[in-house]
XYZ file of C-alpha atoms in Angstrom:
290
model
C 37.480 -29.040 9.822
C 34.089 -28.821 11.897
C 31.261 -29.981 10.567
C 29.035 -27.910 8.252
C 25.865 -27.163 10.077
C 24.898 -23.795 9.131
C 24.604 -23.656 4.917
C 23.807 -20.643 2.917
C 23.348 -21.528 -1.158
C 23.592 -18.263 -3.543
C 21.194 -18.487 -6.472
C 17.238 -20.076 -6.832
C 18.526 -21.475 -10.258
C 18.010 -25.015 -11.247
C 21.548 -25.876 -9.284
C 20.933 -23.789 -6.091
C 17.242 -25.329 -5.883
C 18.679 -28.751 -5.735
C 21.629 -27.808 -4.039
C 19.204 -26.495 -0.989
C 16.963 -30.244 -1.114
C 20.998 -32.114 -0.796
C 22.592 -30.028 1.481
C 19.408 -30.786 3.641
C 19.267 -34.341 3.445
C 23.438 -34.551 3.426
C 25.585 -35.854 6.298
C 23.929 -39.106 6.907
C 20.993 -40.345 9.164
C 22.439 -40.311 12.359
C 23.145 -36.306 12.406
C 20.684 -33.582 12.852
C 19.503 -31.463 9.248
C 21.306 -28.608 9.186
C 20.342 -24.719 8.787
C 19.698 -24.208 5.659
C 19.305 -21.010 3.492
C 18.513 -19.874 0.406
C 19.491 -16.421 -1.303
C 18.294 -14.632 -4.776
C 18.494 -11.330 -5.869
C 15.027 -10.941 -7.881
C 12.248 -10.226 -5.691
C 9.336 -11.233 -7.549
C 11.121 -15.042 -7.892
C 12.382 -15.536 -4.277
C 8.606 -13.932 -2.836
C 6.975 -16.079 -5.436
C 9.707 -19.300 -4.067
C 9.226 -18.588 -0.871
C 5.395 -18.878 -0.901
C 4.512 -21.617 -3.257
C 8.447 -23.590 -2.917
C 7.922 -24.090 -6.204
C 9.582 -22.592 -9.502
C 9.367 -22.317 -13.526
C 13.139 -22.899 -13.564
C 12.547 -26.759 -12.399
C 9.300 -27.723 -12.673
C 7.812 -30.966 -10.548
C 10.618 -29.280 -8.062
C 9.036 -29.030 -4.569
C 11.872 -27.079 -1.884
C 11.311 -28.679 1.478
C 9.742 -26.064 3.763
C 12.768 -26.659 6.216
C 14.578 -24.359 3.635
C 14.721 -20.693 4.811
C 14.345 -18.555 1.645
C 15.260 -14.551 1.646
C 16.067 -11.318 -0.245
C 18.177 -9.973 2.569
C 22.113 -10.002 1.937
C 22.582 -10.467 5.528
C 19.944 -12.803 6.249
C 21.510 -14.924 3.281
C 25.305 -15.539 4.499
C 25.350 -14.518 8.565
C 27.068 -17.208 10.384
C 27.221 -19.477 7.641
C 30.016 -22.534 8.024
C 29.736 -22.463 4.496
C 28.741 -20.695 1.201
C 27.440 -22.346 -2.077
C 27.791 -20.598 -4.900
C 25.210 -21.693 -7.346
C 25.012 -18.213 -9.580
C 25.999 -18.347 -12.717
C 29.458 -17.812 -13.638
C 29.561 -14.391 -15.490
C 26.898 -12.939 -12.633
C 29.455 -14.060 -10.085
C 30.904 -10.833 -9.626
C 28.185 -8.760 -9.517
C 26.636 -10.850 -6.581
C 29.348 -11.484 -4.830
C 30.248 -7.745 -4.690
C 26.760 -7.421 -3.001
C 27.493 -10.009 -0.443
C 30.893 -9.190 0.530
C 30.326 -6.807 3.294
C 28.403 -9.437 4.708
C 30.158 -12.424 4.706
C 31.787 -13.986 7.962
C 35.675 -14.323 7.327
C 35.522 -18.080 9.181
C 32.980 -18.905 6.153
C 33.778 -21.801 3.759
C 33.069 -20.971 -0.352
C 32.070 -23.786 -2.258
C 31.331 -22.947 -6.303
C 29.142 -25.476 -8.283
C 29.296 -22.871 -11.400
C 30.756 -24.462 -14.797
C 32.579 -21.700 -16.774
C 35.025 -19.109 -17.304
C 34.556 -15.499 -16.161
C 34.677 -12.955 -20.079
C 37.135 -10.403 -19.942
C 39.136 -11.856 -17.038
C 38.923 -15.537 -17.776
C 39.140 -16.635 -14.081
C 37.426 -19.407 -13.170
C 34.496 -19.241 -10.400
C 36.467 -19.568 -7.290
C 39.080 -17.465 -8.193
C 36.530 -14.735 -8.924
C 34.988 -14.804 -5.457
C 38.329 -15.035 -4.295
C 38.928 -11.595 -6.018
C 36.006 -9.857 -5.033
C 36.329 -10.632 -1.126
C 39.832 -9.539 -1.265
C 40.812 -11.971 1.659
C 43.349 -10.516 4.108
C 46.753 -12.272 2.698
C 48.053 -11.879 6.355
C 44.852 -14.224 7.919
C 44.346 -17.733 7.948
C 43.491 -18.396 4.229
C 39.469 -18.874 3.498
C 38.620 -22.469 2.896
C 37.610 -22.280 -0.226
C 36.599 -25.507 -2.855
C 34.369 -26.874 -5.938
C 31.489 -29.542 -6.144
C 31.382 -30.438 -9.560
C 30.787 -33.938 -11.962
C 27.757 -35.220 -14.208
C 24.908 -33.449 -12.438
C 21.738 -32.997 -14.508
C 19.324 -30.673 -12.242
C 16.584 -32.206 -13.091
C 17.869 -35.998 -12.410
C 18.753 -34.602 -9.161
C 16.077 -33.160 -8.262
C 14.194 -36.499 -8.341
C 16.678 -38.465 -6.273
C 18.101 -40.464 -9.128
C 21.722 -41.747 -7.950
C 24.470 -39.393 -9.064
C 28.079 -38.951 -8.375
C 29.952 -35.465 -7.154
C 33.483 -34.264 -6.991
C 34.625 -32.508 -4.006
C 37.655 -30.820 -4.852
C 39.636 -28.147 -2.473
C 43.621 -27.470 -1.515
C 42.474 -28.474 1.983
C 42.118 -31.717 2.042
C 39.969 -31.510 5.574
C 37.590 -28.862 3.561
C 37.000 -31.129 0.627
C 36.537 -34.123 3.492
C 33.462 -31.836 5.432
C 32.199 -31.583 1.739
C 32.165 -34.831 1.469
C 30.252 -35.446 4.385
C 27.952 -32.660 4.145
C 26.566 -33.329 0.726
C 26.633 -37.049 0.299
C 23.046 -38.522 0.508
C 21.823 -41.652 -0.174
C 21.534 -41.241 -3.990
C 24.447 -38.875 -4.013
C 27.903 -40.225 -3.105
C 30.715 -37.384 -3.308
C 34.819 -38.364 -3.576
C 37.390 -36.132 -2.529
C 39.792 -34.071 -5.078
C 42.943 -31.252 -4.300
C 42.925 -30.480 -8.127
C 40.721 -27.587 -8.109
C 41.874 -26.253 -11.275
C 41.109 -29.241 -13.124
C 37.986 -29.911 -11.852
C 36.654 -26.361 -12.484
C 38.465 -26.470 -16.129
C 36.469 -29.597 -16.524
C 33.443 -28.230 -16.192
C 34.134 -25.299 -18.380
C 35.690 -26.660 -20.893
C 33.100 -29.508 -21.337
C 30.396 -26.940 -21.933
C 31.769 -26.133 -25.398
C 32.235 -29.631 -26.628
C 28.385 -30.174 -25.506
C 27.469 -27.301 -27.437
C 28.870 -29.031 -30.627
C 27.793 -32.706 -29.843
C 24.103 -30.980 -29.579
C 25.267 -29.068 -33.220
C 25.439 -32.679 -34.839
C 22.326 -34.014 -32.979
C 20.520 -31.228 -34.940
C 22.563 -32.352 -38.071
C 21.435 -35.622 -37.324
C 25.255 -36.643 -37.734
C 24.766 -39.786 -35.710
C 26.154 -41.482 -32.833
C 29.721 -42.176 -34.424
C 30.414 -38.486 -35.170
C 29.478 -37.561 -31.622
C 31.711 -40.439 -29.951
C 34.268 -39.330 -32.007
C 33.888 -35.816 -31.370
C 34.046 -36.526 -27.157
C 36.905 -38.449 -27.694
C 38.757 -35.350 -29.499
C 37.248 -33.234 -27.373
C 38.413 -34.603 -23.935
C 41.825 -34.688 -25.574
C 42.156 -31.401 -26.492
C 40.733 -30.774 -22.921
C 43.554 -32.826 -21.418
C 46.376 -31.111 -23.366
C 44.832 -27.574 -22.104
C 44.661 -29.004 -18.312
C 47.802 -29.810 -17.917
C 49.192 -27.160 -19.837
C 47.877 -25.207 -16.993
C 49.290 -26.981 -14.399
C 46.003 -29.463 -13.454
C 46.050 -33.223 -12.917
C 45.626 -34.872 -16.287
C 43.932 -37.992 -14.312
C 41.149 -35.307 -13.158
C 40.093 -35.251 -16.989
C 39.666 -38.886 -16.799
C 37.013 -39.165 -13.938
C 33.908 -38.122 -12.387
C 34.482 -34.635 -13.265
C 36.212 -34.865 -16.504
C 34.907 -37.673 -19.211
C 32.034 -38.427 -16.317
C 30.279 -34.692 -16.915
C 31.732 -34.588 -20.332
C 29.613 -37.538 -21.647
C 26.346 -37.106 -19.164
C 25.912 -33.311 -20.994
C 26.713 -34.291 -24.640
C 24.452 -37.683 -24.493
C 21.431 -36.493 -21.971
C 18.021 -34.950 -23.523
C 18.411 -32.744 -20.399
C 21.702 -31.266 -20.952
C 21.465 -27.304 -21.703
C 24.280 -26.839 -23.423
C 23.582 -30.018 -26.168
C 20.157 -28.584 -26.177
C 21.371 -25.262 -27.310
C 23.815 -26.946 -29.772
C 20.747 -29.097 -31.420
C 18.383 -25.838 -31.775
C 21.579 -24.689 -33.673
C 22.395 -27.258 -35.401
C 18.579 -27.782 -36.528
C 18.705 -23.790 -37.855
C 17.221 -21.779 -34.862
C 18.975 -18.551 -34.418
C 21.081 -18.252 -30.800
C 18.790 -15.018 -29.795
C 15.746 -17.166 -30.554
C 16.718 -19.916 -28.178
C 17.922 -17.836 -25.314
C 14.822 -15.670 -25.711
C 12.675 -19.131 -24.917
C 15.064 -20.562 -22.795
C 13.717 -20.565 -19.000
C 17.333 -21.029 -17.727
């Protein structure tokens, strides 16, 4: 596949912010920055973005000015080689359904969303898939997943981190690889797409409970135990489903599984130790800047 010069990112989230500072600094010294672009839907956060390059949802997060930032549906996705989807997973839809008029049918999709669509429990790429309704009787839409133990905020100061680039074209998954790897990102090639967007979803609800003990203060022995159940039970559900259970034993399986559960920065332990500690679930989400 060509290379991927011209890069639109969906969502000024903590993901699409540092997805916009790799994707311009990925591909390796010798080749030119690419075009990037950045796309929300709230007006008062991408004018506010777009003037100061700064937001609430990272802070110490500067985007590089070389990042084009808009409103426009249009302006977000036209002529773009490819399309990161960095909006969270049950918004998906409802974004994508905006974009679709617009978007190019030679344009890549790559989701970095962790989670399962309610009511239709599709994973990310399968939803985008449903809402652009790809001619069946075209060339099929290269379409992949960048996924693994990525903390925003490690990322977002250049501490050395490790991605998945998973896709049922192998060349896709390869341009991935080149596009995003940096020099304190290094990305490996997958063609288990299901398992490494299962991994990512599935992870999310064992954090949740290794944060639940933190706020118990169980102790380090219940929460190793409970990540080695855990990614068991994740295993048995993977290939169940027809995924590669070796997928649940790297980067993007036990890798992101024990980076969410251990780190201070992980959202969904966070939200398991305000639990487990006695805060309500409405009370956290109300104060949550995510």
């Amino acid at each position: 596949m060509n290379e991927l010069r011209r890069i639109s990112i969906l969502g000024t989230g903590q993901m699409g912010l540092v997805m916009s500072t790799i994707a311009l600094n990925g591909g390796g010294e010798d080749r030119p920055p690419p075009e990037v672009t950045l796309w929300g839907r709230a007006e008062d956060d991408v004018g506010e973005l777009a003037q100061t390059r700064r937001s609430g949802r990272l802070p110490g997060f500067v985007l590089p000015d070389a990042v084009r930032v808009t409103i426009r549906e249009r302006d977000a996705v036209r002529d773009a080689d490819v399309i990161i989807s960095a909006i969270p997973v049950q918004h998906i839809r409802s974004a994508w359904t905006r974009l679709k008029t617009f978007v190019p049918p030679t344009s890549g999709v790559v989701s970095v969303a962790k989670g399962i669509e309610t009511g239709t429990l599709l994973r990310p790429t399968r939803v985008i898939q449903d809402v652009l309704g790809d001619n069946p009787d075209a060339s099929p839409r290269a379409v992949g997943v960048l996924s693994g133990p990525t903390i925003a905020q490690e990322l977002a100061r250049c501490l050395p981190a490790t991605m998945i680039a998973a896709s049922d074209q192998p060349d896709f998954a390869r341009a991935i690889q080149v596009a995003f790897s940096t020099s304190w990102v290094r990305v490996y090639t997958n063609v288990d797409m299901m398992g490494v967007e299962l991994a990512g979803a599935t992870k999310n609800v064992i954090a949740i409970a290794a944060g639940i003990l933190d706020g118990l203060q169980a102790g380090n022995n219940a929460k190793s135990a409970l990540l080695a159940r855990g990614l068991a039970e994740i295993a048995r559900l993977g290939a169940a489903m027809g995924a590669s259970v070796d997928t649940f034993f790297g980067i993007a399986g036990v890798g992101d599984l024990a980076t969410t559960c251990f780190s201070p920065e992980g959202r969904n332990r966070s939200l398991g130790e305000a639990l487990g500690r006695g805060e309500k679930l409405d009370a956290y989400l109300a104060r949550s800047p995510f």
